[in-house]
PDB file of C-alpha atoms in Angstrom:
ATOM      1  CA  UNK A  30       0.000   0.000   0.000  1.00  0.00           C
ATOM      2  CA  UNK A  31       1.356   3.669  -1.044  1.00  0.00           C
ATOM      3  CA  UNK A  32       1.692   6.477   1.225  1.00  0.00           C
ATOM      4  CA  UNK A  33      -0.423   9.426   0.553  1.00  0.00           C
ATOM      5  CA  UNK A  34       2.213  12.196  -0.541  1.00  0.00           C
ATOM      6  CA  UNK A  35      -0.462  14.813   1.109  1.00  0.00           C
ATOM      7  CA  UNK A  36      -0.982  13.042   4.254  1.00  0.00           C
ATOM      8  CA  UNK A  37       0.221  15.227   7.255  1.00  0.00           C
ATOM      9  CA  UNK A  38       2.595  12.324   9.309  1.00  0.00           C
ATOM     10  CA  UNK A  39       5.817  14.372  10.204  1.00  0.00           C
ATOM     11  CA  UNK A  40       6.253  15.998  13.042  1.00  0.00           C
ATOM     12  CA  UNK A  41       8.690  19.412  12.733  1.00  0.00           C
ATOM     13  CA  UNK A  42      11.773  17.541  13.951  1.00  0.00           C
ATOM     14  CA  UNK A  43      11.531  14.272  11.403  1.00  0.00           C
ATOM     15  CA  UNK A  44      10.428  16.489   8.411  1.00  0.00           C
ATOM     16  CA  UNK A  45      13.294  19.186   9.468  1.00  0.00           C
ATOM     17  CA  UNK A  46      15.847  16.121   9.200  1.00  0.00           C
ATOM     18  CA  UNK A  47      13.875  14.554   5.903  1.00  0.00           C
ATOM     19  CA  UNK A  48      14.688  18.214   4.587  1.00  0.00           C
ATOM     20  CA  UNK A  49      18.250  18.929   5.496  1.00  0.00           C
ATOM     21  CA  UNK A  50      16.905  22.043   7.399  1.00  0.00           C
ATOM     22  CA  UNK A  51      16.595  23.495  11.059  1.00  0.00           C
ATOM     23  CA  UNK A  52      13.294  22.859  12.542  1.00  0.00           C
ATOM     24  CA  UNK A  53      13.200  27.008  13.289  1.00  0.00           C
ATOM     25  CA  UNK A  54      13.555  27.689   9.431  1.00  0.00           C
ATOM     26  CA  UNK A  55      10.227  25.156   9.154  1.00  0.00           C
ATOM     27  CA  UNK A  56       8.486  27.910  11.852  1.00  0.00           C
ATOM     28  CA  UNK A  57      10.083  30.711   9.666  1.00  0.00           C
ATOM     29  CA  UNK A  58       8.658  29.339   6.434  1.00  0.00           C
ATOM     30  CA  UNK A  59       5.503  28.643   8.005  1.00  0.00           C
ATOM     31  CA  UNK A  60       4.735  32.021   9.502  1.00  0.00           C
ATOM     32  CA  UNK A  61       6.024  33.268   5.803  1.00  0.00           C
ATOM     33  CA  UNK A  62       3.756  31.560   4.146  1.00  0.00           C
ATOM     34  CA  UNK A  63       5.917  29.932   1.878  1.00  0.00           C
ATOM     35  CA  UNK A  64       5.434  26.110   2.800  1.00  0.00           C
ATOM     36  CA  UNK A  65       2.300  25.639   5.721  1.00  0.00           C
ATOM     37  CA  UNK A  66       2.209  22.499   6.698  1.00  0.00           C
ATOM     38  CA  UNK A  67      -1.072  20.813   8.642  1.00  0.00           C
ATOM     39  CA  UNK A  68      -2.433  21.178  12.241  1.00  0.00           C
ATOM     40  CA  UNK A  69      -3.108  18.950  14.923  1.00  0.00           C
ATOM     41  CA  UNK A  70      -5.432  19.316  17.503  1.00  0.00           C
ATOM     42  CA  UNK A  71      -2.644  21.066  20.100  1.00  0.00           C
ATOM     43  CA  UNK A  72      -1.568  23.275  16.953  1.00  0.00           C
ATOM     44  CA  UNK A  73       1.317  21.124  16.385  1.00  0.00           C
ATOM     45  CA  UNK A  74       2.728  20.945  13.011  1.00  0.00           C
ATOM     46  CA  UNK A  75       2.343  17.845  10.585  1.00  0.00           C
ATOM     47  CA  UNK A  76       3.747  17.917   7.361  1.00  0.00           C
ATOM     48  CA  UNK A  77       3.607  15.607   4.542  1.00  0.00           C
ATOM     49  CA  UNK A  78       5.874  14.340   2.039  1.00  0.00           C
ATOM     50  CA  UNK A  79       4.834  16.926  -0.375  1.00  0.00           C
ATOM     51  CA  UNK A  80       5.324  19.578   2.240  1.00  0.00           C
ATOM     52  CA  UNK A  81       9.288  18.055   2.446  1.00  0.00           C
ATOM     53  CA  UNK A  82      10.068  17.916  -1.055  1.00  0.00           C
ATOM     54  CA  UNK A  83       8.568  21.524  -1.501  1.00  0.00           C
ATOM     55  CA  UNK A  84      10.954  22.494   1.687  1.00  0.00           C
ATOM     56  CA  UNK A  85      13.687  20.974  -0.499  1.00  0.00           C
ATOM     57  CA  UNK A  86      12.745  22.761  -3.380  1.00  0.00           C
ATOM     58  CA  UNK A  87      12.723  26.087  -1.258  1.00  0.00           C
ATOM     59  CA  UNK A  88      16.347  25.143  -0.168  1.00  0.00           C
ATOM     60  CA  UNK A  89      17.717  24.655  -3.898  1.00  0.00           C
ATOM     61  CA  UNK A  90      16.077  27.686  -4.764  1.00  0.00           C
ATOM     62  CA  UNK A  91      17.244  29.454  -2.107  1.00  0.00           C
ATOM     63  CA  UNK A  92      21.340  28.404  -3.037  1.00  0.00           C
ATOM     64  CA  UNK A  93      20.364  29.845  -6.328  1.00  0.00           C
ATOM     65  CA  UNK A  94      20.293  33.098  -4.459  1.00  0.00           C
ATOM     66  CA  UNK A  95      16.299  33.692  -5.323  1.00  0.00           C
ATOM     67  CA  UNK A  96      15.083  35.768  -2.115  1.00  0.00           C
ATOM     68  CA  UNK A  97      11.901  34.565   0.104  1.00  0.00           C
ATOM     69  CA  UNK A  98       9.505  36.482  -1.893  1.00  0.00           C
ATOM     70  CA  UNK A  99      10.475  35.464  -4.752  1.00  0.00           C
ATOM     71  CA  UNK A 100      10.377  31.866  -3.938  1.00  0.00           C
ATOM     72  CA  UNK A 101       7.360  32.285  -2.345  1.00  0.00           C
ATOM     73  CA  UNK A 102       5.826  33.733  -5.462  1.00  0.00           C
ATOM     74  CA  UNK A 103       7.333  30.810  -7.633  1.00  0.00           C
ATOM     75  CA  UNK A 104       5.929  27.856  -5.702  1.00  0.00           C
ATOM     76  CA  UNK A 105       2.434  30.379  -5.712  1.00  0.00           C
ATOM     77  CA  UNK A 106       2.855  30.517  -9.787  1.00  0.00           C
ATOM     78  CA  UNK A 107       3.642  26.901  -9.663  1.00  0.00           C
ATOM     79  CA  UNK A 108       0.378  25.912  -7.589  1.00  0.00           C
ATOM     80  CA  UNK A 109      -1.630  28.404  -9.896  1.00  0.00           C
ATOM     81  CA  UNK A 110      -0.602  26.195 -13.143  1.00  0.00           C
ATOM     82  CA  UNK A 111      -1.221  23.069 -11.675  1.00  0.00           C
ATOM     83  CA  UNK A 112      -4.632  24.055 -10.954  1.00  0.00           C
ATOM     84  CA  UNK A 113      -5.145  25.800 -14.485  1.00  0.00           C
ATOM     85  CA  UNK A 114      -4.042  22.273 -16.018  1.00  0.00           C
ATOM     86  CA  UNK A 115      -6.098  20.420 -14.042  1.00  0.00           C
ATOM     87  CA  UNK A 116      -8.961  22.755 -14.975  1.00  0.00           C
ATOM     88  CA  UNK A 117      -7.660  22.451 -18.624  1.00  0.00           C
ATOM     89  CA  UNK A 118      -8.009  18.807 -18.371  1.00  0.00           C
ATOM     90  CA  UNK A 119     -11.524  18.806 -16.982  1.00  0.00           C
ATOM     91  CA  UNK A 120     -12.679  20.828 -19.791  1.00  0.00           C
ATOM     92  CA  UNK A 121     -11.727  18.669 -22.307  1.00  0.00           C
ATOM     93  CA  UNK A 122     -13.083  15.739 -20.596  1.00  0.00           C
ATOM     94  CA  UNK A 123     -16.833  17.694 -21.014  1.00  0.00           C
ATOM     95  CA  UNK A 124     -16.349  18.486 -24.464  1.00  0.00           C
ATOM     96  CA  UNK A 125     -15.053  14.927 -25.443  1.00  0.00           C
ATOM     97  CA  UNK A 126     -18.138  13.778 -23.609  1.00  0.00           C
ATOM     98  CA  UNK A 127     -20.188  16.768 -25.041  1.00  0.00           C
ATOM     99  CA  UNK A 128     -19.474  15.719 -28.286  1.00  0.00           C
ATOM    100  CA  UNK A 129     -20.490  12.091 -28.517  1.00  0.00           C
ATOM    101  CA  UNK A 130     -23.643  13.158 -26.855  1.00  0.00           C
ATOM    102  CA  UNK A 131     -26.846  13.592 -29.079  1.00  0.00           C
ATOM    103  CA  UNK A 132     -27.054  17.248 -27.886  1.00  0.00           C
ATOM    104  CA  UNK A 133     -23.576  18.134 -29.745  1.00  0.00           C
ATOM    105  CA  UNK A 134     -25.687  16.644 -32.950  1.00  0.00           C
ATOM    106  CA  UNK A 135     -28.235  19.147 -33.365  1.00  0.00           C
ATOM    107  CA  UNK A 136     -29.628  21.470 -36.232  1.00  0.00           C
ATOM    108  CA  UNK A 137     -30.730  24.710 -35.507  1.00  0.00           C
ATOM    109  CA  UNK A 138     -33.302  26.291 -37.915  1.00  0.00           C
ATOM    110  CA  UNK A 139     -34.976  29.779 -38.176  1.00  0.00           C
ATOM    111  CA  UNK A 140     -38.351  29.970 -36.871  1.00  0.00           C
ATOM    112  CA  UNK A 141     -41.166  32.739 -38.446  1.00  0.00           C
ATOM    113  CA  UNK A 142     -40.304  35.149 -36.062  1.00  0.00           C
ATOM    114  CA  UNK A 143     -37.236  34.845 -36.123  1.00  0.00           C
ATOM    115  CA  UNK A 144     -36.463  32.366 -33.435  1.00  0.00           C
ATOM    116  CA  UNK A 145     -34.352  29.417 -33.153  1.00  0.00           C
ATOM    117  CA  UNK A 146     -35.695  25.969 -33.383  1.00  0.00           C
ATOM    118  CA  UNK A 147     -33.415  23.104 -32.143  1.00  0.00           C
ATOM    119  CA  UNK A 148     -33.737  20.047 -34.427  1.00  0.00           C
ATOM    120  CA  UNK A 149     -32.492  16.286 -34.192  1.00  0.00           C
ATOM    121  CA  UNK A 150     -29.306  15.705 -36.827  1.00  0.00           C
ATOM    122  CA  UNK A 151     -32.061  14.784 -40.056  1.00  0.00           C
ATOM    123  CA  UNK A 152     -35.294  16.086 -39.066  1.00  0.00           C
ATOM    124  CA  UNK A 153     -37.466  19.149 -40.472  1.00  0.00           C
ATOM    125  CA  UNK A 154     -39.148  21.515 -38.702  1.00  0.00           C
ATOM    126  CA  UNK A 155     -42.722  20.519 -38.769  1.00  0.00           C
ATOM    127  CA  UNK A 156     -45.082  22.219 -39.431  1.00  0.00           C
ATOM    128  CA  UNK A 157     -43.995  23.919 -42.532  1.00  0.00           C
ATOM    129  CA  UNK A 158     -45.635  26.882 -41.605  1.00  0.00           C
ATOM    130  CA  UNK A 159     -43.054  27.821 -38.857  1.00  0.00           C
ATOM    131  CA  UNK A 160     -39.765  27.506 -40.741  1.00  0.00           C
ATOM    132  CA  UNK A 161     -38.246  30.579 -42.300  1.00  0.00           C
ATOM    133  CA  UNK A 162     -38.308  29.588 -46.681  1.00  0.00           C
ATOM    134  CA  UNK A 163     -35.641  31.687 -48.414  1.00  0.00           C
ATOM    135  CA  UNK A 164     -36.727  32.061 -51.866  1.00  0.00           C
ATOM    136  CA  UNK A 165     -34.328  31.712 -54.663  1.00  0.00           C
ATOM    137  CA  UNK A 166     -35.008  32.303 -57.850  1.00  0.00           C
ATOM    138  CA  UNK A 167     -34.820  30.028 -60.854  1.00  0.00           C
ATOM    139  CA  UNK A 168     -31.658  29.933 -63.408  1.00  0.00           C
TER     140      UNK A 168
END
C-alpha cells in the first residue's frame, strides 16, 4: 500500500531532518507563508511528504540566491498552473463527452419570427408553416 504524498505524518523535527533544514527555518517558512504544513489538535505541526520535497525545493532555490519572496511567489505561480491544467483537463473531458452526446448533434433552424428551433441531426421543422423559406429564384 502507497503512502499518501499529502498526508500530514511528520512531526517538525523528522520532516526538518527529511529536509536537510533546522526545525526554526520550518516555523520561519511557516509564519512566511511559503510552505504551511497541517495542524493537529494542540496546533502542532504535521507535514507531509509533499510539504518536504517543496521544503527541499525552497532550499535549492534558495542556493540559487532567489530571495523569500520570490520563492514564495514561484511555488504560488507553480500551484496556480497546476490548478489551471487540471482545470484544462476537466474541460476537455466535457467536451469529449459533449461531443459524442446527441445534444452536440443538433440542427438549428430559423423559426417565423425569427427564433431558433433546435432540431435532431435529419429532421425538419414541422409544421412547414413555422420555418423561415428563403426564396431563390430560378436559373
Amino acid at each position: 500500500m502507497a503512502i499518501d504524498p499529502y498526508a500530514p505524518i511528520f512531526v517538525i523535527s523528522v520532516a526538518a531532518e527529511l529536509a536537510e533544514m533546522h526545525p526554526q527555518t520550518l516555523r520561519q517558512y511557516d509564519r512566511l507563508g511559503i510552505v504551511s504544513p497541517s495542524r493537529q489538535g494542540g496546533r502542532q505541526r504535521r507535514y507531509s511528504q509533499r510539504d518536504v520535497e517543496m521544503l527541499r525545493e525552497v532550499q535549492r532555490l534558495s542556493k540559487d540566491g532567489v530571495s523569500l519572496e520570490g520563492i514564495r511567489r514561484i511555488l504560488e505561480l507553480e500551484n496556480q498552473v497546476a490548478a489551471l491544467r487540471a482545470r484544462v483537463t476537466e474541460l476537455q473531458a466535457e467536451l469529449a463527452n459533449t461531443q459524442r452526446t446527441s445534444e452536440a448533434r443538433r440542427v438549428f433552424a430559423a423559426g417565423m419570427a425569427g427564433d431558433v428551433v433546435s432540431l435532431a441531426r435529419g429532421q425538419r421543422p414541422e409544421p412547414r408553416s413555422q420555418a423561415l423559406v428563403v426564396w431563390r429564384p430560378q436559373r
